[in-house]
Amino acid sequence: MLDQLVSERFADQSPRQVYSKLLDEGDYLCSVRTMYRILAENQSSRERRNQLKHPNYQKPELLASGPNEVWSWDITKLKGPETWTYYYLYVILDIYSRCVVGWMLAHREAADLATQLIETTIEKQGVQSDQLILHSDREPSMTSHSVAELLTSLGVTKSHSRPHVSNDNPFSESQFKTMKYRPEFPKRFGCYEDALGFCRDFFSWYNDEHYHSGIGLLTPSSLHYGQAEEILAQRQETLREAWQKNPERFVGGVPTPASLPKAVWINAPKRERERKIGAPEANCPGAP
C-alpha cells in the first residue's frame, strides 16, 4: 500500500482520492484511515510533496501530415438542470482534419468509459498498429492504467500535455470553444436527453457543414474522408471561370482557393516554425 501512495501516479492525491480511484478500478487495498496511518508511520507525507516538486515533464512535439496520424481527446462538463449536476462529454478529434472521429456523453467521468470510446473509435476508423498517436491532458481518466494498457495492446502511442499548459492541447480546446459559443448552446441543459440531442446536432454540423479556416475552408469530414482534392479542383475551376468572365475584377490574375496545410503540429520545434514552405503549416487551430 505504501508503494502505491508514494508512486508517481498518486503522489499529488490525497488518500481519499487514491481510495476512490482504486475502488473504481475494482481494487480495494485498505480504508482511507489506514492509508493516513501508513503515511504517518512512515513519515511519507513530506516525501510525497517533495516528489511532486520537480517532475520531468517534456513538451510534446507532435506532427500530422494526414488524417488518423494524431488524435487529441478531452472531456468537458455540460451543466445539468441543477447546481452541481453535470454531463461529461468525451470527444476525440483528428488534429489534421479537425474531424470529430468519436464522442460520448455520460453521467460520469471514468477510465472504463474512456477506454470503451477509444477502442470503438479506433476500430471504426480502421487504425492499424503503430499508425496513431493519441494526445490528451493529464486528468485521471486519461492517465489511467486501463487506457494505457488498451493503447499498448493496439499499438497506439500515447502523449500527454504538461500540467497546467493549455497550449499543449490546443485543438481540443478550440473545438470545445466553438461548441460553447454556438448561439443555441444553453447555460444549462434540462436533462440528459436534451444534452445528447444538442451534441448530435452540433457534431453533425461541425463535421459536415462547418467550413474551417484552418483546413482551407473545407468541412472536417470532407478532408478526413478524402474529398479535399476534388472540392479544391472544383473551387479552382469556378474561380477560373469567374476570372475569364471579368478579368478586370482580379488585379492579381486568376485567383486560387485557400490551400491545405502541409503539416499540423502540436508545439512545432523552432526550426519548423521558422521554415517558409509553400502551403502554410498550422501549430494550432485558427478561427473556429
Short mmCIF file of C-alpha atoms in Angstrom, two decimals:
data_model
loop_
_atom_site.label_atom_id
_atom_site.label_comp_id
_atom_site.label_asym_id
_atom_site.label_seq_id
_atom_site.Cartn_x
_atom_site.Cartn_y
_atom_site.Cartn_z
CA MET A 1 0.00 0.00 0.00
CA LEU A 2 2.82 2.40 0.80
CA ASP A 3 4.31 1.86 -2.65
CA GLN A 4 1.00 2.90 -4.21
CA LEU A 5 0.71 6.03 -2.08
CA VAL A 6 4.20 7.29 -2.88
CA SER A 7 4.08 6.31 -6.57
CA GLU A 8 4.25 8.95 -9.29
CA ARG A 9 0.65 8.19 -10.17
CA PHE A 10 -0.72 9.10 -6.72
CA ALA A 11 1.95 11.45 -5.34
CA ASP A 12 -0.29 14.52 -5.73
CA GLN A 13 -3.51 12.92 -4.49
CA SER A 14 -4.98 12.64 -1.03
CA PRO A 15 -5.72 9.21 0.47
CA ARG A 16 -9.43 9.78 -0.21
CA GLN A 17 -8.67 10.32 -3.90
CA VAL A 18 -6.41 7.26 -4.01
CA TYR A 19 -9.02 5.13 -2.24
CA SER A 20 -11.80 6.22 -4.62
CA LYS A 21 -9.71 5.74 -7.74
CA LEU A 22 -8.61 2.24 -6.77
CA LEU A 23 -12.15 1.32 -5.79
CA ASP A 24 -13.43 2.44 -9.22
CA GLU A 25 -10.81 0.15 -10.74
CA GLY A 26 -12.11 -2.78 -8.70
CA ASP A 27 -9.18 -2.78 -6.28
CA TYR A 28 -9.66 -2.48 -2.50
CA LEU A 29 -6.42 -2.43 -0.53
CA CYS A 30 -7.39 -0.73 2.72
CA SER A 31 -9.53 2.04 4.20
CA VAL A 32 -8.82 5.76 3.93
CA ARG A 33 -7.98 5.85 7.64
CA THR A 34 -5.44 3.07 7.17
CA MET A 35 -3.82 4.99 4.33
CA TYR A 36 -3.36 8.02 6.57
CA ARG A 37 -1.92 5.78 9.30
CA ILE A 38 0.54 4.15 6.90
CA LEU A 39 1.74 7.54 5.70
CA ALA A 40 2.11 8.82 9.25
CA GLU A 41 4.00 5.75 10.42
CA ASN A 42 6.41 6.02 7.52
CA GLN A 43 6.64 9.82 7.62
CA SER A 44 5.81 9.81 3.93
CA SER A 45 3.68 12.95 3.61
CA ARG A 46 6.70 15.19 3.19
CA GLU A 47 8.33 12.72 0.80
CA ARG A 48 5.23 12.71 -1.40
CA ARG A 49 5.23 16.51 -1.56
CA ASN A 50 8.93 16.63 -2.35
CA GLN A 51 8.49 14.03 -5.05
CA LEU A 52 5.95 16.29 -6.69
CA LYS A 53 8.11 19.39 -6.80
CA HIS A 54 10.36 18.59 -9.73
CA PRO A 55 8.64 16.22 -12.16
CA ASN A 56 10.27 15.80 -15.53
CA TYR A 57 7.50 16.67 -17.98
CA GLN A 58 8.65 17.04 -21.58
CA LYS A 59 6.94 19.35 -24.03
CA PRO A 60 5.04 17.24 -26.58
CA GLU A 61 6.01 17.87 -30.22
CA LEU A 62 3.56 16.08 -32.49
CA LEU A 63 3.26 16.23 -36.29
CA ALA A 64 0.38 15.14 -38.51
CA SER A 65 0.58 15.31 -42.30
CA GLY A 66 -2.68 13.45 -42.91
CA PRO A 67 -5.77 12.01 -41.19
CA ASN A 68 -5.53 9.37 -38.45
CA GLU A 69 -1.93 10.15 -37.55
CA VAL A 70 -2.53 12.22 -34.40
CA TRP A 71 -5.73 12.40 -32.40
CA SER A 72 -6.43 14.70 -29.48
CA TRP A 73 -9.05 13.85 -26.89
CA ASP A 74 -10.52 15.63 -23.91
CA ILE A 75 -13.52 15.69 -21.58
CA THR A 76 -15.64 18.74 -20.80
CA LYS A 77 -18.54 19.24 -18.40
CA LEU A 78 -22.00 20.29 -19.58
CA LYS A 79 -24.19 21.80 -16.86
CA GLY A 80 -27.32 19.87 -15.97
CA PRO A 81 -30.63 21.23 -14.63
CA GLU A 82 -29.48 21.60 -11.02
CA THR A 83 -26.41 23.07 -9.38
CA TRP A 84 -23.54 20.57 -9.25
CA THR A 85 -25.15 18.29 -11.81
CA TYR A 86 -23.10 17.69 -14.94
CA TYR A 87 -22.96 15.55 -18.04
CA TYR A 88 -19.50 14.58 -19.23
CA LEU A 89 -18.73 14.95 -22.92
CA TYR A 90 -15.81 12.85 -24.22
CA VAL A 91 -14.51 13.96 -27.64
CA ILE A 92 -11.78 12.51 -29.90
CA LEU A 93 -10.56 14.88 -32.62
CA ASP A 94 -8.22 14.31 -35.56
CA ILE A 95 -5.80 17.26 -35.43
CA TYR A 96 -5.06 17.26 -39.18
CA SER A 97 -8.63 17.18 -40.50
CA ARG A 98 -10.25 18.64 -37.34
CA CYS A 99 -12.85 15.90 -37.73
CA VAL A 100 -14.52 14.63 -34.57
CA VAL A 101 -13.97 10.91 -35.04
CA GLY A 102 -15.61 9.81 -31.78
CA TRP A 103 -17.65 11.22 -28.92
CA MET A 104 -19.68 10.08 -25.95
CA LEU A 105 -21.96 11.80 -23.43
CA ALA A 106 -22.05 10.19 -19.98
CA HIS A 107 -23.21 10.81 -16.44
CA ARG A 108 -19.71 10.32 -15.05
CA GLU A 109 -16.05 10.67 -15.90
CA ALA A 110 -14.36 7.30 -15.73
CA ALA A 111 -11.49 5.40 -17.28
CA ASP A 112 -13.70 2.49 -18.33
CA LEU A 113 -15.89 4.78 -20.43
CA ALA A 114 -12.85 6.43 -21.99
CA THR A 115 -11.41 3.02 -22.83
CA GLN A 116 -14.67 1.97 -24.46
CA LEU A 117 -14.84 5.12 -26.61
CA ILE A 118 -11.20 4.95 -27.68
CA GLU A 119 -11.39 1.29 -28.63
CA THR A 120 -14.63 1.73 -30.59
CA THR A 121 -13.31 4.79 -32.44
CA ILE A 122 -10.03 3.11 -33.39
CA GLU A 123 -11.97 0.13 -34.76
CA LYS A 124 -14.38 2.32 -36.76
CA GLN A 125 -11.54 4.34 -38.26
CA GLY A 126 -9.59 1.24 -39.23
CA VAL A 127 -6.45 2.41 -37.45
CA GLN A 128 -3.54 -0.02 -37.72
CA SER A 129 -0.84 -0.78 -35.17
CA ASP A 130 1.94 1.85 -34.98
CA GLN A 131 -0.11 4.32 -37.04
CA LEU A 132 -1.60 6.63 -34.43
CA ILE A 133 -0.54 8.96 -31.62
CA LEU A 134 -3.28 9.75 -29.08
CA HIS A 135 -2.73 13.02 -27.20
CA SER A 136 -4.54 14.23 -24.08
CA ASP A 137 -4.26 16.20 -20.87
CA ARG A 138 -3.25 14.56 -17.59
CA GLU A 139 -6.65 14.07 -15.99
CA PRO A 140 -7.12 10.77 -14.10
CA SER A 141 -9.16 9.11 -16.85
CA MET A 142 -6.52 9.98 -19.41
CA THR A 143 -3.55 8.70 -17.44
CA SER A 144 -5.31 5.61 -16.13
CA HIS A 145 -3.79 2.14 -16.36
CA SER A 146 -6.77 0.83 -18.32
CA VAL A 147 -6.34 3.42 -21.08
CA ALA A 148 -2.57 2.89 -21.15
CA GLU A 149 -2.97 -0.88 -21.41
CA LEU A 150 -5.50 -0.55 -24.23
CA LEU A 151 -3.24 1.75 -26.24
CA THR A 152 -0.28 -0.57 -25.77
CA SER A 153 -2.30 -3.57 -26.92
CA LEU A 154 -3.45 -1.69 -30.05
CA GLY A 155 -0.03 -0.29 -30.91
CA VAL A 156 -1.09 3.32 -30.29
CA THR A 157 1.46 5.79 -28.93
CA LYS A 158 0.19 7.92 -26.04
CA SER A 159 1.15 11.55 -25.46
CA HIS A 160 0.24 13.92 -22.64
CA SER A 161 0.21 17.66 -22.11
CA ARG A 162 2.37 19.23 -19.46
CA PRO A 163 0.42 20.09 -16.29
CA HIS A 164 -1.42 23.43 -16.46
CA VAL A 165 -0.28 24.16 -20.04
CA SER A 166 -3.42 24.63 -22.18
CA ASN A 167 -1.39 25.25 -25.35
CA ASP A 168 -0.30 21.63 -25.27
CA ASN A 169 -3.83 20.57 -26.27
CA PRO A 170 -4.99 23.46 -28.49
CA PHE A 171 -7.13 21.54 -30.97
CA SER A 172 -9.47 20.06 -28.37
CA GLU A 173 -9.65 23.40 -26.54
CA SER A 174 -10.58 25.17 -29.78
CA GLN A 175 -13.26 22.63 -30.65
CA PHE A 176 -14.89 22.97 -27.22
CA LYS A 177 -14.78 26.76 -27.57
CA THR A 178 -16.53 26.53 -30.93
CA MET A 179 -19.24 24.38 -29.36
CA LYS A 180 -19.82 26.57 -26.33
CA TYR A 181 -20.00 29.76 -28.42
CA ARG A 182 -22.77 28.42 -30.61
CA PRO A 183 -25.90 30.58 -30.19
CA GLU A 184 -28.01 27.54 -29.31
CA PHE A 185 -25.67 26.39 -26.53
CA PRO A 186 -27.67 26.85 -23.29
CA LYS A 187 -26.48 27.87 -19.85
CA ARG A 188 -27.90 24.60 -18.57
CA PHE A 189 -29.42 21.51 -20.13
CA GLY A 190 -32.84 20.46 -18.89
CA CYS A 191 -31.98 16.77 -18.87
CA TYR A 192 -29.57 14.22 -20.29
CA GLU A 193 -31.68 13.73 -23.42
CA ASP A 194 -31.56 17.48 -24.15
CA ALA A 195 -27.77 17.48 -23.87
CA LEU A 196 -27.50 14.37 -26.05
CA GLY A 197 -29.69 15.91 -28.74
CA PHE A 198 -27.62 19.08 -28.75
CA CYS A 199 -24.39 17.10 -29.11
CA ARG A 200 -25.76 15.06 -32.01
CA ASP A 201 -26.82 18.20 -33.86
CA PHE A 202 -23.59 20.04 -33.07
CA PHE A 203 -21.21 17.32 -34.21
CA SER A 204 -23.24 16.76 -37.38
CA TRP A 205 -22.93 20.48 -38.15
CA TYR A 206 -19.29 20.69 -37.08
CA ASN A 207 -18.10 17.76 -39.19
CA ASP A 208 -20.33 18.10 -42.25
CA GLU A 209 -21.31 21.78 -42.60
CA HIS A 210 -18.72 23.90 -40.78
CA TYR A 211 -16.13 25.43 -43.15
CA HIS A 212 -12.97 25.53 -41.03
CA SER A 213 -10.40 28.26 -41.72
CA GLY A 214 -7.54 26.05 -40.53
CA ILE A 215 -8.10 23.47 -43.28
CA GLY A 216 -8.60 25.59 -46.39
CA LEU A 217 -12.26 26.35 -45.64
CA LEU A 218 -13.23 22.73 -46.08
CA THR A 219 -15.51 20.82 -43.75
CA PRO A 220 -13.68 18.42 -41.42
CA SER A 221 -15.47 15.39 -42.87
CA SER A 222 -14.58 16.26 -46.46
CA LEU A 223 -10.87 16.46 -45.60
CA HIS A 224 -10.87 13.45 -43.32
CA TYR A 225 -12.60 11.15 -45.79
CA GLY A 226 -10.60 12.07 -48.89
CA GLN A 227 -12.81 14.56 -50.75
CA ALA A 228 -10.46 17.55 -50.45
CA GLU A 229 -8.73 17.32 -53.85
CA GLU A 230 -12.00 17.08 -55.75
CA ILE A 231 -13.51 20.02 -53.87
CA LEU A 232 -10.43 22.23 -54.29
CA ALA A 233 -10.29 21.42 -58.01
CA GLN A 234 -13.95 22.39 -58.36
CA ARG A 235 -13.31 25.65 -56.50
CA GLN A 236 -10.34 26.42 -58.73
CA GLU A 237 -12.45 25.85 -61.84
CA THR A 238 -15.20 28.13 -60.52
CA LEU A 239 -12.67 30.89 -59.79
CA ARG A 240 -11.06 30.45 -63.21
CA GLU A 241 -14.43 30.83 -64.92
CA ALA A 242 -15.15 33.95 -62.87
CA TRP A 243 -11.79 35.40 -63.94
CA GLN A 244 -12.46 34.63 -67.59
CA LYS A 245 -15.79 36.45 -67.47
CA ASN A 246 -14.46 39.53 -65.66
CA PRO A 247 -10.64 39.59 -65.60
CA GLU A 248 -10.62 43.27 -64.63
CA ARG A 249 -12.04 42.33 -61.23
CA PHE A 250 -8.94 40.29 -60.38
CA VAL A 251 -5.86 42.51 -60.26
CA GLY A 252 -3.56 39.64 -59.34
CA GLY A 253 -4.68 37.32 -62.11
CA VAL A 254 -6.55 34.05 -61.73
CA PRO A 255 -7.47 33.67 -58.02
CA THR A 256 -6.78 30.46 -56.15
CA PRO A 257 -8.80 28.83 -53.37
CA ALA A 258 -7.48 28.58 -49.82
CA SER A 259 -4.90 25.81 -49.55
CA LEU A 260 -4.44 23.00 -47.07
CA PRO A 261 -1.63 22.93 -44.52
CA LYS A 262 1.15 20.53 -45.43
CA ALA A 263 1.68 19.73 -41.77
CA VAL A 264 -0.13 20.31 -38.50
CA TRP A 265 1.79 20.48 -35.26
CA ILE A 266 1.25 20.50 -31.55
CA ASN A 267 4.24 22.56 -30.37
CA ALA A 268 6.24 22.74 -33.58
CA PRO A 269 10.00 22.87 -32.98
CA LYS A 270 11.52 26.31 -33.53
CA ARG A 271 13.19 25.25 -36.77
CA GLU A 272 9.83 24.16 -38.17
CA ARG A 273 8.09 27.38 -37.14
CA GLU A 274 10.73 29.39 -38.97
CA ARG A 275 10.51 27.42 -42.21
CA LYS A 276 8.64 29.06 -45.06
CA ILE A 277 7.24 26.38 -47.29
CA GLY A 278 4.58 26.51 -49.99
CA ALA A 279 1.38 25.82 -48.10
CA PRO A 280 1.05 27.12 -44.55
CA GLU A 281 1.76 24.93 -41.58
CA ALA A 282 -0.56 25.09 -38.60
CA ASN A 283 0.57 24.98 -34.99
CA CYS A 284 -2.90 25.38 -33.52
CA PRO A 285 -6.43 25.95 -34.80
CA GLY A 286 -7.09 29.37 -36.22
CA ALA A 287 -10.53 30.89 -36.19
CA PRO A 288 -13.17 28.37 -35.22
#
